[in-house]
Amino acid sequence: MYNLLKGKKGIIFGALNEDSIAWKVAERAHEEGATFVLTNAPIAMRMGEINKLAANTGSEIIPADATVMEDLENLVEKSMEILGGKIDFVLHSIGMSINVRKGRHYTESNYDFTHKGFDVSALSFHRVMNVLYKKNAMSEWGSIVALTYMAAQRVFPDYNDMADNKAYLESIARSFGYFFGRDHKVRVNTISQSPTPTTAGSGVKGFGGFLSYAEKMSPLGNATALECADYTLTLFSDLTRKVTLQNLYHDGGFSNMGISDVIMDSFMEGKE
Ligand code: NAI
């Protein structure tokens, strides 16, 4: 432990269960001395697992649907009351595609599903920042991070409309990040994480193959949820104050690879 976040106050979206990346971020942030509010969609709370995380980290839970402005306004106001001041860090760890869930092929999208998935996965990041910005809720040199995936830049056919949602999410980070930096000295970044076995991740068709392909392609192997949490904490810490408007790859090197020996060997098997 480094006491990296000693005295810092935060809001963490998206801890659903122990596998969630946000869950690991909460545990690690607690270990590093932060206090924070946990939030998730009211429907996700029904499973009740988040209560365990709240107890272990001494946190309060405020339900909020990230597509509903009133919920977000209530969340930000209550968080400042509970934490006793402005917010130093926010994690947006939210993603959901109904087209993916229902097995709709990308070329056969149901646009009502597309709209809903876009609202939850991408526009919610704008909404969250809008509320934080309007309420002047972020401390100077605060940090806002959202999680994304490389399908925003490259084709991964089964990632479906989440690819488009992530492209939009990353763009929001830059566009809103400009105003947040200029007006409040707050930084905004996205972390582009390796495929990770979580509820959202495992919903992608052929996820097992996806995971092992990335593992074999990356010189350092896939980054785990816990490693993603560690990286996220560096962005919440005071050691990265001038990093903003970036999409930062946290993927064991995958994004800069063309081919690895292991993949080439398995491709050539039986061909020579
Ligand atoms: P997860 O399923 O544990 O987390 C997704 C969260 O989004 C859940 O807690 C869910 O309740 C929440 N959510 C859904 N609708 C919501 C709404 N209307 N309002 C508020 N919250 C809502 O899965 P994971 O993997 O931890 O996902 C976190 C983030 O990481 C997502 O943005 C995901 O796209 C991203 N990511 C995941 C990767 C993976 O392979 N698992 C790879 C790269 C990025």
Tab-separated table of C-alpha atoms and ligand atoms in Angstrom:
chain	number	residue	atom	x	y	z
A	1	MET	CA	0.000	0.000	0.000
A	2	TYR	CA	1.246	3.460	-0.915
A	3	ASN	CA	-1.354	5.757	0.684
A	4	LEU	CA	-1.840	7.072	-2.842
A	5	LEU	CA	-5.374	8.332	-2.219
A	6	LYS	CA	-5.082	9.412	1.395
A	7	GLY	CA	-7.870	11.886	2.192
A	8	LYS	CA	-9.408	11.724	-1.263
A	9	LYS	CA	-13.163	11.475	-1.789
A	10	GLY	CA	-14.816	9.710	-4.677
A	11	ILE	CA	-17.847	8.257	-6.400
A	12	ILE	CA	-17.581	4.757	-7.880
A	13	PHE	CA	-20.165	3.610	-10.420
A	14	GLY	CA	-20.657	0.010	-11.536
A	15	ALA	CA	-19.688	-2.475	-8.793
A	16	LEU	CA	-22.132	-5.319	-9.428
A	17	ASN	CA	-20.303	-8.304	-7.953
A	18	GLU	CA	-16.815	-9.426	-6.980
A	19	ASP	CA	-15.805	-9.810	-10.622
A	20	SER	CA	-16.638	-6.201	-11.527
A	21	ILE	CA	-13.706	-3.964	-12.311
A	22	ALA	CA	-15.372	-1.259	-10.181
A	23	TRP	CA	-15.449	-3.676	-7.240
A	24	LYS	CA	-11.672	-4.038	-7.404
A	25	VAL	CA	-11.240	-0.297	-7.770
A	26	ALA	CA	-13.330	0.220	-4.621
A	27	GLU	CA	-11.315	-2.316	-2.633
A	28	ARG	CA	-8.005	-0.879	-3.769
A	29	ALA	CA	-9.111	2.742	-3.302
A	30	HIS	CA	-10.111	1.865	0.255
A	31	GLU	CA	-6.710	0.291	0.878
A	32	GLU	CA	-5.050	3.432	-0.451
A	33	GLY	CA	-6.885	5.659	2.019
A	34	ALA	CA	-9.811	7.010	0.000
A	35	THR	CA	-13.406	7.408	1.144
A	36	PHE	CA	-16.159	7.104	-1.425
A	37	VAL	CA	-19.798	6.525	-2.239
A	38	LEU	CA	-20.794	3.421	-4.196
A	39	THR	CA	-23.552	3.687	-6.759
A	40	ASN	CA	-25.310	1.448	-9.236
A	41	ALA	CA	-28.655	1.193	-11.023
A	42	PRO	CA	-31.484	0.436	-8.572
A	43	ILE	CA	-32.194	-2.809	-10.443
A	44	ALA	CA	-28.603	-4.009	-9.972
A	45	MET	CA	-28.936	-3.539	-6.199
A	46	ARG	CA	-31.572	-6.220	-5.960
A	47	MET	CA	-28.912	-8.869	-5.824
A	48	GLY	CA	-27.600	-7.092	-2.750
A	49	GLU	CA	-23.982	-8.034	-3.253
A	50	ILE	CA	-22.901	-4.407	-3.147
A	51	ASN	CA	-23.830	-4.296	0.559
A	52	LYS	CA	-20.872	-6.548	1.293
A	53	LEU	CA	-18.508	-4.208	-0.531
A	54	ALA	CA	-19.982	-1.209	1.276
A	55	ALA	CA	-19.453	-2.877	4.653
A	56	ASN	CA	-15.874	-3.869	3.834
A	57	THR	CA	-14.926	-0.411	2.628
A	58	GLY	CA	-16.986	1.665	5.089
A	59	SER	CA	-18.948	3.193	2.225
A	60	GLU	CA	-22.504	4.343	1.748
A	61	ILE	CA	-24.555	3.274	-1.252
A	62	ILE	CA	-26.689	5.682	-3.255
A	63	PRO	CA	-28.731	4.058	-6.028
A	64	ALA	CA	-28.768	5.974	-9.322
A	65	ASP	CA	-29.739	5.039	-12.829
A	66	ALA	CA	-27.006	6.702	-14.876
A	67	THR	CA	-29.510	7.552	-17.615
A	68	VAL	CA	-31.704	9.629	-15.256
A	69	MET	CA	-30.626	13.211	-14.515
A	70	GLU	CA	-32.592	13.499	-11.246
A	71	ASP	CA	-30.903	10.354	-9.932
A	72	LEU	CA	-27.478	11.747	-10.815
A	73	GLU	CA	-28.253	15.120	-9.244
A	74	ASN	CA	-29.373	13.422	-6.056
A	75	LEU	CA	-26.266	11.216	-6.123
A	76	VAL	CA	-23.832	14.099	-6.445
A	77	GLU	CA	-25.558	16.262	-3.806
A	78	LYS	CA	-25.824	13.425	-1.278
A	79	SER	CA	-22.250	12.281	-1.958
A	80	MET	CA	-20.909	15.744	-1.118
A	81	GLU	CA	-22.935	15.744	2.099
A	82	ILE	CA	-21.783	12.266	3.106
A	83	LEU	CA	-18.149	12.792	2.177
A	84	GLY	CA	-18.068	16.325	3.571
A	85	GLY	CA	-16.957	18.299	0.543
A	86	LYS	CA	-16.112	18.215	-3.108
A	87	ILE	CA	-15.277	15.071	-5.048
A	88	ASP	CA	-11.676	14.204	-6.006
A	89	PHE	CA	-12.301	11.203	-8.231
A	90	VAL	CA	-15.097	9.542	-10.184
A	91	LEU	CA	-15.097	6.138	-11.864
A	92	HIS	CA	-17.607	5.483	-14.660
A	93	SER	CA	-17.640	1.685	-15.037
A	94	ILE	CA	-20.944	1.163	-16.829
A	95	GLY	CA	-21.758	-0.786	-19.942
A	96	MET	CA	-24.733	-2.646	-21.359
A	97	SER	CA	-26.025	-3.522	-24.824
A	98	ILE	CA	-29.461	-5.020	-25.287
A	99	ASN	CA	-28.550	-6.059	-28.835
A	100	VAL	CA	-25.680	-8.085	-27.333
A	101	ARG	CA	-27.869	-9.509	-24.594
A	102	LYS	CA	-30.588	-10.577	-26.988
A	103	GLY	CA	-28.120	-11.977	-29.507
A	104	ARG	CA	-29.070	-9.520	-32.277
A	105	HIS	CA	-26.484	-9.452	-35.030
A	106	TYR	CA	-24.849	-6.052	-35.630
A	107	THR	CA	-26.281	-5.870	-39.151
A	108	GLU	CA	-29.759	-6.548	-37.758
A	109	SER	CA	-29.765	-4.086	-34.862
A	110	ASN	CA	-32.994	-3.318	-33.104
A	111	TYR	CA	-32.706	0.476	-32.875
A	112	ASP	CA	-34.726	0.758	-29.682
A	113	PHE	CA	-32.135	-1.538	-28.132
A	114	THR	CA	-29.362	0.510	-29.761
A	115	HIS	CA	-30.738	3.738	-28.257
A	116	LYS	CA	-31.002	2.245	-24.788
A	117	GLY	CA	-27.511	0.738	-24.901
A	118	PHE	CA	-26.074	4.028	-26.136
A	119	ASP	CA	-27.816	5.932	-23.366
A	120	VAL	CA	-26.523	3.564	-20.675
A	121	SER	CA	-23.018	2.961	-22.011
A	122	ALA	CA	-22.007	6.275	-23.573
A	123	LEU	CA	-24.354	9.198	-22.972
A	124	SER	CA	-24.417	8.420	-19.248
A	125	PHE	CA	-20.794	9.604	-19.104
A	126	HIS	CA	-21.858	12.980	-20.489
A	127	ARG	CA	-24.742	13.122	-18.015
A	128	VAL	CA	-22.472	12.343	-15.061
A	129	MET	CA	-19.984	15.030	-16.059
A	130	ASN	CA	-22.748	17.508	-16.821
A	131	VAL	CA	-24.066	17.183	-13.251
A	132	LEU	CA	-20.602	17.330	-11.666
A	133	TYR	CA	-19.709	20.378	-13.774
A	134	LYS	CA	-22.923	22.313	-13.186
A	135	LYS	CA	-22.822	21.700	-9.451
A	136	ASN	CA	-19.146	22.603	-9.340
A	137	ALA	CA	-18.753	19.340	-7.441
A	138	MET	CA	-15.198	18.404	-8.436
A	139	SER	CA	-12.120	19.545	-6.520
A	140	GLU	CA	-9.324	21.249	-8.422
A	141	TRP	CA	-6.931	18.607	-9.781
A	142	GLY	CA	-9.661	16.012	-9.482
A	143	SER	CA	-9.799	13.068	-11.869
A	144	ILE	CA	-12.593	11.391	-13.829
A	145	VAL	CA	-12.056	8.002	-15.492
A	146	ALA	CA	-14.298	5.850	-17.682
A	147	LEU	CA	-13.571	2.314	-18.845
A	148	THR	CA	-13.532	1.431	-22.515
A	149	TYR	CA	-12.453	-1.234	-24.983
A	150	MET	CA	-10.334	-1.230	-28.140
A	151	ALA	CA	-13.299	-2.156	-30.330
A	152	ALA	CA	-13.714	1.646	-30.447
A	153	GLN	CA	-10.711	1.733	-32.811
A	154	ARG	CA	-10.614	-1.709	-34.431
A	155	VAL	CA	-13.121	-4.268	-35.612
A	156	PHE	CA	-14.126	-7.031	-33.197
A	157	PRO	CA	-17.278	-8.308	-34.906
A	158	ASP	CA	-18.986	-9.804	-31.860
A	159	TYR	CA	-18.560	-6.666	-29.775
A	160	ASN	CA	-21.599	-5.461	-31.721
A	161	ASP	CA	-22.950	-1.974	-31.010
A	162	MET	CA	-20.786	-1.664	-27.899
A	163	ALA	CA	-17.978	-0.750	-30.312
A	164	ASP	CA	-19.920	2.337	-31.381
A	165	ASN	CA	-20.855	3.145	-27.792
A	166	LYS	CA	-17.209	3.021	-26.755
A	167	ALA	CA	-16.137	5.267	-29.649
A	168	TYR	CA	-18.697	7.831	-28.497
A	169	LEU	CA	-17.669	7.433	-24.849
A	170	GLU	CA	-14.022	8.124	-25.686
A	171	SER	CA	-15.000	11.177	-27.685
A	172	ILE	CA	-17.038	12.532	-24.754
A	173	ALA	CA	-13.948	12.178	-22.551
A	174	ARG	CA	-12.037	14.501	-24.858
A	175	SER	CA	-14.850	16.964	-25.530
A	176	PHE	CA	-16.030	17.350	-21.930
A	177	GLY	CA	-12.483	16.966	-20.654
A	178	TYR	CA	-11.532	20.177	-22.412
A	179	PHE	CA	-14.120	22.219	-20.520
A	180	PHE	CA	-13.445	20.454	-17.242
A	181	GLY	CA	-9.729	21.120	-17.589
A	182	ARG	CA	-10.128	24.725	-18.647
A	183	ASP	CA	-12.687	25.667	-16.020
A	184	HIS	CA	-11.988	23.401	-13.038
A	185	LYS	CA	-8.511	21.894	-13.548
A	186	VAL	CA	-10.093	18.450	-13.594
A	187	ARG	CA	-8.705	15.712	-15.809
A	188	VAL	CA	-10.786	13.269	-17.816
A	189	ASN	CA	-9.442	10.057	-19.324
A	190	THR	CA	-10.572	6.663	-20.527
A	191	ILE	CA	-8.766	3.404	-19.804
A	192	SER	CA	-8.949	0.846	-22.588
A	193	GLN	CA	-8.833	-2.447	-20.737
A	194	SER	CA	-8.056	-6.025	-21.864
A	195	PRO	CA	-10.996	-8.410	-22.125
A	196	THR	CA	-11.846	-9.303	-18.519
A	197	PRO	CA	-14.117	-12.082	-17.218
A	198	THR	CA	-16.959	-10.074	-15.644
A	199	THR	CA	-20.735	-10.107	-16.084
A	200	ALA	CA	-20.601	-7.484	-18.872
A	201	GLY	CA	-17.519	-9.051	-20.506
A	202	SER	CA	-18.827	-12.596	-20.510
A	203	GLY	CA	-21.997	-11.409	-22.271
A	204	VAL	CA	-20.032	-10.907	-25.494
A	205	LYS	CA	-20.449	-13.841	-27.906
A	206	GLY	CA	-17.380	-16.082	-28.067
A	207	PHE	CA	-15.840	-14.344	-25.045
A	208	GLY	CA	-13.654	-17.341	-24.106
A	209	GLY	CA	-11.936	-17.313	-27.495
A	210	PHE	CA	-11.630	-13.562	-27.350
A	211	LEU	CA	-9.934	-13.763	-23.968
A	212	SER	CA	-7.393	-16.437	-24.891
A	213	TYR	CA	-6.594	-14.830	-28.258
A	214	ALA	CA	-5.784	-11.535	-26.517
A	215	GLU	CA	-3.789	-13.386	-23.882
A	216	LYS	CA	-1.628	-15.050	-26.535
A	217	MET	CA	-1.229	-11.896	-28.585
A	218	SER	CA	-0.128	-9.623	-25.725
A	219	PRO	CA	3.545	-9.780	-24.707
A	220	LEU	CA	2.554	-9.245	-21.065
A	221	GLY	CA	-0.694	-11.218	-21.232
A	222	ASN	CA	-4.141	-9.807	-20.482
A	223	ALA	CA	-4.488	-7.232	-17.737
A	224	THR	CA	-6.710	-8.467	-14.898
A	225	ALA	CA	-9.482	-6.535	-13.176
A	226	LEU	CA	-7.218	-6.001	-10.170
A	227	GLU	CA	-4.428	-4.659	-12.367
A	228	CYS	CA	-6.954	-2.355	-14.014
A	229	ALA	CA	-7.900	-1.121	-10.544
A	230	ASP	CA	-4.255	-0.389	-9.757
A	231	TYR	CA	-3.841	1.572	-12.965
A	232	THR	CA	-7.057	3.481	-12.317
A	233	LEU	CA	-5.761	4.511	-8.888
A	234	THR	CA	-2.673	6.056	-10.443
A	235	LEU	CA	-4.976	8.274	-12.478
A	236	PHE	CA	-6.866	9.266	-9.329
A	237	SER	CA	-3.626	10.032	-7.512
A	238	ASP	CA	-1.677	13.293	-7.531
A	239	LEU	CA	1.079	11.648	-9.598
A	240	THR	CA	-0.768	12.086	-12.920
A	241	ARG	CA	-2.066	15.652	-12.693
A	242	LYS	CA	-1.297	16.680	-16.242
A	243	VAL	CA	-2.637	13.567	-17.952
A	244	THR	CA	-5.952	14.447	-19.567
A	245	LEU	CA	-8.057	13.910	-22.725
A	246	GLN	CA	-6.324	10.565	-23.208
A	247	ASN	CA	-7.472	7.099	-24.097
A	248	LEU	CA	-4.921	4.974	-22.233
A	249	TYR	CA	-4.374	1.353	-23.189
A	250	HIS	CA	-4.110	-1.072	-20.314
A	251	ASP	CA	-3.883	-4.292	-22.244
A	252	GLY	CA	-0.482	-5.983	-21.840
A	253	GLY	CA	0.638	-4.477	-25.148
A	254	PHE	CA	-2.163	-5.971	-27.287
A	255	SER	CA	-3.075	-2.732	-29.048
A	256	ASN	CA	0.343	-2.343	-30.668
A	257	MET	CA	0.762	-5.951	-31.779
A	258	GLY	CA	0.496	-7.293	-35.304
A	259	ILE	CA	1.142	-10.965	-34.669
A	260	SER	CA	2.837	-12.921	-31.886
A	261	ASP	CA	4.907	-16.104	-32.198
A	262	VAL	CA	2.317	-18.134	-30.297
A	263	ILE	CA	-0.535	-17.049	-32.566
A	264	MET	CA	1.596	-17.635	-35.653
A	265	ASP	CA	2.568	-21.102	-34.440
A	266	SER	CA	-1.041	-22.097	-33.794
A	267	PHE	CA	-2.047	-20.730	-37.204
A	268	MET	CA	0.696	-22.688	-38.983
A	269	GLU	CA	0.010	-25.964	-37.148
A	270	GLY	CA	-0.647	-28.656	-39.692
A	271	LYS	CA	0.089	-26.346	-42.598
A	272	GLU	CA	3.759	-27.197	-42.997
B	1	NAI	P1	-19.942	-5.431	-14.853
B	1	NAI	O1	-21.097	-6.118	-15.491
B	1	NAI	O2	-19.482	-5.938	-13.560
B	1	NAI	O3	-20.220	-3.852	-14.732
B	1	NAI	C1	-21.130	-3.148	-15.551
B	1	NAI	C2	-21.934	-2.267	-14.627
B	1	NAI	O4	-22.792	-1.364	-15.339
B	1	NAI	C3	-22.835	-3.085	-13.684
B	1	NAI	O5	-22.508	-2.788	-12.342
B	1	NAI	C4	-24.215	-2.592	-14.029
B	1	NAI	O6	-25.141	-2.660	-12.958
B	1	NAI	C5	-23.907	-1.163	-14.472
B	1	NAI	N1	-25.046	-0.539	-15.147
B	1	NAI	C6	-25.775	-1.054	-16.176
B	1	NAI	N2	-26.785	-0.209	-16.474
B	1	NAI	C7	-26.679	0.851	-15.627
B	1	NAI	C8	-27.430	2.054	-15.446
B	1	NAI	N3	-28.511	2.332	-16.206
B	1	NAI	N4	-27.039	2.918	-14.479
B	1	NAI	C9	-25.971	2.657	-13.697
B	1	NAI	N5	-25.208	1.541	-13.834
B	1	NAI	C10	-25.579	0.657	-14.780
B	1	NAI	O7	-18.754	-5.540	-15.944
B	1	NAI	P2	-17.322	-4.829	-16.066
B	1	NAI	O8	-16.594	-5.623	-17.070
B	1	NAI	O9	-16.734	-4.595	-14.738
B	1	NAI	O10	-17.687	-3.453	-16.780
B	1	NAI	C11	-17.230	-2.214	-16.337
B	1	NAI	C12	-16.781	-1.357	-17.497
B	1	NAI	O11	-15.593	-1.905	-18.055
B	1	NAI	C13	-17.790	-1.240	-18.642
B	1	NAI	O12	-17.765	0.069	-19.151
B	1	NAI	C14	-17.213	-2.213	-19.648
B	1	NAI	O13	-17.636	-1.935	-20.969
B	1	NAI	C15	-15.728	-1.918	-19.456
B	1	NAI	N6	-14.820	-2.903	-20.036
B	1	NAI	C16	-14.987	-4.230	-19.765
B	1	NAI	C17	-14.176	-5.168	-20.356
B	1	NAI	C18	-14.402	-6.621	-20.121
B	1	NAI	O14	-13.921	-7.438	-20.921
B	1	NAI	N7	-15.079	-6.998	-19.068
B	1	NAI	C19	-13.074	-4.774	-21.273
B	1	NAI	C20	-12.938	-3.342	-21.447
B	1	NAI	C21	-13.806	-2.457	-20.852
